[in-house]
Short mmCIF file of C-alpha atoms in Angstrom, two decimals:
data_model
loop_
_atom_site.label_atom_id
_atom_site.label_comp_id
_atom_site.label_asym_id
_atom_site.label_seq_id
_atom_site.Cartn_x
_atom_site.Cartn_y
_atom_site.Cartn_z
CA MET A 1 17.90 -6.00 20.38
CA GLU A 2 14.11 -6.20 20.51
CA GLU A 3 12.42 -8.86 18.44
CA THR A 4 10.25 -7.53 15.59
CA VAL A 5 6.54 -8.08 16.18
CA ASN A 6 4.48 -8.53 13.04
CA VAL A 7 0.90 -7.31 13.06
CA ILE A 8 0.17 -9.01 9.73
CA GLU A 9 1.74 -12.24 8.54
CA ILE A 10 0.82 -13.83 5.22
CA LYS A 11 2.36 -17.20 4.48
CA GLY A 12 2.02 -18.90 1.09
CA VAL A 13 -1.48 -17.57 0.42
CA THR A 14 -3.23 -18.57 -2.80
CA LYS A 15 -6.56 -17.55 -4.31
CA ASP A 16 -7.47 -18.86 -7.77
CA TYR A 17 -10.30 -17.23 -9.72
CA GLY A 18 -9.46 -19.04 -12.93
CA ASP A 19 -8.67 -15.94 -14.96
CA PHE A 20 -6.59 -14.52 -12.10
CA LYS A 21 -4.53 -16.19 -9.40
CA LEU A 22 -3.00 -14.83 -6.24
CA ASP A 23 0.02 -17.07 -6.37
CA ASN A 24 1.60 -18.29 -3.12
CA ILE A 25 2.28 -14.84 -1.68
CA SER A 26 4.08 -14.18 1.59
CA PHE A 27 4.91 -10.96 3.44
CA ALA A 28 4.76 -9.41 6.90
CA VAL A 29 3.91 -5.96 8.28
CA PRO A 30 5.87 -4.97 11.43
CA GLU A 31 4.09 -3.32 14.35
CA GLY A 32 4.28 0.47 14.37
CA SER A 33 5.04 0.76 10.65
CA VAL A 34 3.32 2.04 7.53
CA CYS A 35 3.46 -0.61 4.82
CA GLY A 36 2.79 0.57 1.28
CA PHE A 37 1.15 -2.19 -0.76
CA ILE A 38 1.77 -1.16 -4.36
CA GLY A 39 0.98 -2.47 -7.81
CA GLN A 40 -1.00 -1.57 -10.90
CA ASN A 41 -4.77 -2.02 -11.02
CA GLY A 42 -5.65 -5.70 -11.15
CA ALA A 43 -2.34 -6.82 -9.60
CA GLY A 44 -4.03 -8.47 -6.60
CA LYS A 45 -4.01 -5.75 -3.94
CA THR A 46 -7.75 -5.72 -3.21
CA THR A 47 -7.97 -9.53 -3.27
CA THR A 48 -5.16 -9.72 -0.71
CA ILE A 49 -6.87 -7.18 1.55
CA ARG A 50 -10.19 -9.05 1.38
CA LEU A 51 -8.37 -12.24 2.34
CA ILE A 52 -6.71 -10.50 5.31
CA LEU A 53 -10.14 -9.31 6.43
CA ASP A 54 -11.56 -12.84 5.98
CA ALA A 55 -14.14 -11.41 3.57
CA ILE A 56 -13.39 -14.13 1.00
CA ASN A 57 -12.09 -17.69 1.34
CA ARG A 58 -8.52 -18.49 0.36
CA ASP A 59 -7.45 -21.65 -1.46
CA GLY A 60 -4.26 -22.14 0.52
CA GLY A 61 -1.79 -20.62 2.95
CA GLU A 62 -2.06 -18.98 6.37
CA ILE A 63 -2.91 -15.48 7.57
CA TYR A 64 -2.18 -14.15 11.06
CA LEU A 65 -3.22 -10.85 12.63
CA PHE A 66 -1.61 -9.82 15.91
CA GLY A 67 -0.12 -13.33 16.04
CA LYS A 68 -3.52 -15.04 15.85
CA SER A 69 -4.89 -17.09 12.96
CA ILE A 70 -7.87 -15.44 11.28
CA ASP A 71 -9.39 -18.92 10.93
CA LYS A 72 -9.97 -19.00 14.68
CA ASP A 73 -10.25 -15.39 15.77
CA SER A 74 -11.48 -13.31 12.82
CA ALA A 75 -14.57 -12.01 14.64
CA SER A 76 -12.71 -10.82 17.75
CA LEU A 77 -9.82 -9.43 15.69
CA ARG A 78 -12.14 -7.02 13.84
CA GLU A 79 -12.36 -4.90 17.01
CA ASP A 80 -8.71 -3.92 16.52
CA ILE A 81 -8.91 -3.21 12.78
CA GLY A 82 -10.07 -0.03 11.06
CA VAL A 83 -10.91 -0.38 7.36
CA VAL A 84 -11.11 2.25 4.60
CA PHE A 85 -12.09 1.16 1.09
CA ASP A 86 -12.06 2.97 -2.24
CA GLU A 87 -15.88 3.01 -2.16
CA MET A 88 -17.85 4.12 0.89
CA GLY A 89 -19.49 1.26 2.77
CA PHE A 90 -22.35 3.29 4.27
CA HIS A 91 -25.85 3.60 2.83
CA ASP A 92 -26.30 6.93 1.05
CA PHE A 93 -29.27 7.95 3.20
CA LEU A 94 -27.34 7.76 6.48
CA THR A 95 -26.06 10.88 8.22
CA ALA A 96 -22.80 11.04 10.18
CA ARG A 97 -24.84 11.28 13.39
CA GLN A 98 -26.78 8.12 12.50
CA ILE A 99 -23.54 6.32 11.69
CA ASN A 100 -22.35 7.15 15.19
CA THR A 101 -25.44 5.47 16.66
CA ILE A 102 -24.85 2.36 14.55
CA MET A 103 -21.15 2.14 15.39
CA LYS A 104 -21.84 2.35 19.12
CA ASN A 105 -23.65 -0.97 18.78
CA VAL A 106 -20.97 -2.52 16.56
CA TYR A 107 -17.72 -1.77 18.40
CA LYS A 108 -17.14 -2.27 22.11
CA ASN A 109 -14.47 0.44 22.14
CA TRP A 110 -16.36 3.01 20.08
CA ASN A 111 -15.23 6.51 21.08
CA GLU A 112 -18.10 8.90 20.36
CA LYS A 113 -16.16 11.95 21.54
CA LYS A 114 -13.24 11.21 19.24
CA TYR A 115 -15.59 10.55 16.31
CA PHE A 116 -17.28 13.94 16.57
CA GLU A 117 -13.90 15.62 17.02
CA TYR A 118 -12.82 14.12 13.70
CA LEU A 119 -16.07 15.24 12.05
CA LYS A 120 -15.40 18.78 13.24
CA ARG A 121 -11.76 18.67 12.15
CA PHE A 122 -12.79 17.42 8.69
CA SER A 123 -15.63 20.00 8.44
CA LEU A 124 -18.15 17.21 7.87
CA PRO A 125 -21.86 17.96 8.48
CA THR A 126 -23.51 15.68 11.02
CA LYS A 127 -27.11 15.87 9.76
CA LYS A 128 -26.60 15.69 6.00
CA ALA A 129 -27.03 12.39 4.11
CA CYS A 130 -23.58 11.07 3.25
CA GLY A 131 -24.74 10.14 -0.26
CA SER A 132 -24.54 13.85 -1.12
CA PHE A 133 -20.90 14.11 0.06
CA SER A 134 -18.04 14.72 -2.36
CA ARG A 135 -15.47 11.93 -2.80
CA GLY A 136 -13.07 13.68 -0.45
CA MET A 137 -15.77 14.05 2.21
CA ARG A 138 -16.71 10.38 1.86
CA MET A 139 -13.12 9.30 2.41
CA LYS A 140 -12.84 11.58 5.45
CA LEU A 141 -16.04 10.06 6.89
CA GLN A 142 -14.63 6.55 6.46
CA ILE A 143 -11.36 7.57 8.08
CA ALA A 144 -13.13 9.27 11.00
CA THR A 145 -15.09 6.06 11.56
CA ALA A 146 -12.04 3.81 11.24
CA LEU A 147 -10.05 5.87 13.75
CA SER A 148 -12.81 6.13 16.36
CA HIS A 149 -12.92 2.61 17.79
CA GLU A 150 -9.35 2.41 19.12
CA ALA A 151 -8.16 0.29 16.18
CA LYS A 152 -4.53 -0.84 16.38
CA LEU A 153 -4.33 -1.65 12.67
CA LEU A 154 -5.61 0.50 9.82
CA ILE A 155 -6.12 -1.25 6.46
CA MET A 156 -6.82 1.02 3.50
CA ASP A 157 -7.47 0.25 -0.16
CA GLU A 158 -6.69 3.23 -2.43
CA PRO A 159 -7.80 5.83 0.15
CA THR A 160 -6.27 8.80 -1.70
CA SER A 161 -7.19 7.79 -5.26
CA GLY A 162 -9.11 10.52 -7.07
CA LEU A 163 -8.55 13.13 -4.37
CA ASP A 164 -7.06 16.53 -5.10
CA PRO A 165 -3.51 17.18 -3.80
CA ILE A 166 -4.65 19.35 -0.88
CA VAL A 167 -7.07 16.72 0.47
CA ARG A 168 -4.52 13.95 -0.14
CA ASN A 169 -1.92 15.83 1.85
CA GLU A 170 -4.42 16.28 4.68
CA MET A 171 -5.09 12.53 4.68
CA LEU A 172 -1.37 11.73 4.84
CA GLN A 173 -0.95 14.03 7.84
CA ILE A 174 -3.76 12.19 9.65
CA PHE A 175 -2.10 8.86 8.93
CA ARG A 176 1.23 10.17 10.27
CA GLU A 177 -0.45 11.25 13.50
CA TYR A 178 -2.08 7.84 13.85
CA VAL A 179 1.22 5.95 13.54
CA ILE A 180 3.08 8.19 16.00
CA GLU A 181 1.76 5.86 18.69
CA GLU A 182 4.05 2.83 18.49
CA ASP A 183 1.34 0.20 18.67
CA HIS A 184 -0.46 1.60 15.61
CA THR A 185 0.16 0.07 12.19
CA ILE A 186 -1.05 0.85 8.65
CA LEU A 187 -1.33 -1.31 5.54
CA LEU A 188 -1.99 1.15 2.72
CA SER A 189 -2.76 -0.15 -0.76
CA SER A 190 -2.16 2.43 -3.45
CA HIS A 191 -0.89 3.00 -6.96
CA ILE A 192 -0.02 6.61 -6.05
CA THR A 193 3.61 5.96 -5.24
CA GLY A 194 4.35 9.61 -4.43
CA ASP A 195 2.13 9.35 -1.34
CA LEU A 196 3.93 6.21 -0.22
CA GLU A 197 7.37 7.77 -0.67
CA LYS A 198 6.30 10.40 1.87
CA LEU A 199 4.63 8.04 4.33
CA ALA A 200 5.67 4.39 4.07
CA ASP A 201 8.36 2.61 6.10
CA GLU A 202 7.97 -0.71 4.28
CA VAL A 203 6.95 -1.53 0.70
CA VAL A 204 5.41 -4.67 -0.75
CA PHE A 205 5.13 -4.67 -4.55
CA ILE A 206 2.70 -7.10 -6.19
CA ASP A 207 2.26 -7.75 -9.91
CA GLY A 208 0.15 -10.38 -11.63
CA GLY A 209 -0.72 -12.01 -8.32
CA LYS A 210 2.92 -12.46 -7.27
CA ILE A 211 5.12 -10.54 -4.84
CA VAL A 212 7.85 -8.97 -6.96
CA LEU A 213 9.70 -6.89 -4.39
CA GLN A 214 9.44 -6.19 -0.67
CA GLY A 215 11.48 -4.54 2.07
CA ASN A 216 12.32 -1.28 3.78
CA LYS A 217 11.31 1.62 1.51
CA ASP A 218 14.45 3.69 2.07
CA GLU A 219 16.69 0.69 1.42
CA ILE A 220 14.83 -0.13 -1.81
CA LEU A 221 15.17 3.47 -3.01
CA GLU A 222 18.83 3.58 -2.00
CA LYS A 223 19.59 0.31 -3.78
CA HIS A 224 17.99 1.01 -7.16
CA GLY A 225 19.02 3.53 -9.78
CA ILE A 226 18.40 4.57 -13.38
CA LEU A 227 21.51 4.18 -15.54
CA ARG A 228 21.53 6.09 -18.82
CA CYS A 229 23.82 5.04 -21.64
CA LYS A 230 24.14 4.64 -25.40
CA LYS A 231 22.53 1.61 -27.00
CA ASP A 232 25.88 0.14 -27.97
CA GLU A 233 27.03 0.36 -24.33
CA LEU A 234 24.37 -2.02 -23.04
CA ASP A 235 26.49 -5.12 -23.64
CA ALA A 236 29.07 -3.80 -21.20
CA ILE A 237 26.60 -3.73 -18.30
CA SER A 238 26.53 -6.81 -16.10
CA GLU A 239 23.25 -8.69 -16.47
CA SER A 240 23.24 -9.36 -12.72
CA LEU A 241 22.69 -5.62 -12.18
CA ILE A 242 19.90 -5.20 -14.73
CA VAL A 243 16.26 -5.36 -13.70
CA SER A 244 14.85 -4.09 -16.99
CA ALA A 245 15.64 -1.59 -19.72
CA GLU A 246 13.89 0.90 -21.97
CA ILE A 247 15.56 1.53 -25.32
CA SER A 248 14.84 4.35 -27.76
CA SER A 249 16.58 6.03 -30.67
CA LEU A 250 18.16 8.39 -28.13
CA GLY A 251 19.79 5.63 -26.06
CA ALA A 252 18.95 3.32 -23.19
CA GLU A 253 17.65 3.68 -19.63
CA VAL A 254 18.34 0.75 -17.33
CA LEU A 255 16.99 0.07 -13.85
CA VAL A 256 19.88 -1.38 -11.85
CA ASN A 257 19.37 -3.26 -8.58
CA ASN A 258 22.66 -2.09 -7.00
CA ARG A 259 23.31 1.57 -7.66
CA LYS A 260 26.59 1.77 -5.70
CA ALA A 261 28.06 -1.23 -7.52
CA ALA A 262 27.01 0.23 -10.87
CA GLU A 263 28.61 3.59 -10.01
CA LYS A 264 31.91 1.87 -9.27
CA LEU A 265 31.83 -0.30 -12.38
CA TYR A 266 30.64 2.40 -14.80
CA PRO A 267 31.86 5.78 -13.51
CA GLU A 268 31.54 7.35 -16.96
CA MET A 269 27.81 6.62 -17.16
CA VAL A 270 25.01 8.73 -15.66
CA ILE A 271 23.26 6.91 -12.79
CA GLU A 272 20.44 8.68 -10.95
CA PRO A 273 18.20 7.67 -8.01
CA ALA A 274 14.97 5.89 -8.96
CA GLY A 275 11.55 6.71 -7.51
CA LEU A 276 9.02 4.06 -6.48
CA ASP A 277 6.97 4.71 -9.61
CA GLU A 278 9.99 4.10 -11.85
CA ILE A 279 10.96 0.99 -9.90
CA MET A 280 7.42 -0.34 -10.22
CA ILE A 281 7.27 0.32 -13.97
CA TYR A 282 10.61 -1.35 -14.69
CA TYR A 283 9.77 -4.43 -12.63
CA VAL A 284 6.41 -4.75 -14.41
CA ASN A 285 8.20 -4.53 -17.75
CA LYS A 286 10.93 -6.92 -16.70
CA VAL A 287 11.90 -9.40 -19.41
CA ASN A 288 13.00 -12.84 -18.28
CA GLY A 289 16.37 -13.80 -19.73
CA TYR A 290 17.28 -10.23 -20.61
CA ASP A 291 19.23 -10.04 -23.87
CA ALA A 292 20.65 -6.61 -24.62
CA GLU A 293 21.47 -7.46 -28.23
CA LYS A 294 17.97 -8.77 -28.85
CA ARG A 295 16.41 -5.68 -27.27
CA GLN A 296 18.54 -3.43 -29.45
CA SER A 297 17.49 -5.30 -32.56
CA GLN A 298 13.84 -4.54 -31.76
CA VAL A 299 14.35 -0.78 -31.84
#
């Protein structure tokens, strides 16, 4: 069995802003995978990405890209990384053609032919100032640039946020094509979990600066479920299975962390698969020391 090669390794990383702290986080992204980095706004996704890119200093921990410490090799490692941010990083007055000229002097492996092929595929004008582009066009320009210097790792922060469904679907197809080559890897930060359900192999869920859940996406979806029951049936459910619960006058909905075990123990109750968005919401709302009786008394 081949040993897993990790393109990104984060070990015990901390960044303290005072009012927000990235708290001793650790995770890895295997080569050839799409890793969905999920969490609500302000959870720590962008801070983590900036630390990976060595754009800000960390307070503790270690970060490795392609097996090399960013402390020693961050400049050389940038050649192999394509980056797409929520906001476009190019000056508004630049045209796509001018960006090509700039990039030729930035990246040793800049592929001009590929870049213009992407511009044509995305129907992007080459002589029009990019400041006049729509949001979708701006994202496509960033992606065309990121994919045109033979990058082995693509890091994206909310690339599909604010895009209409048709453009988002087009972006996802491009990302799929990119990862078909085994040595290509994507870390995709997003709060649009529907996109990640279609694309991601791995999922890392961050909340309040802490890693809450991580692992293979399909295994996480297979493992979790939404159990629906009456309020007075909550006491019968094993606390070891409960992640969190939502209680209303109509009954209770419980996120369980082992759907198969719950189905065996409670065959009379309705248990349905949970989507990533539901899993994220229930983990965010998780109450430490869950007390079903106390929760019922609050309704």
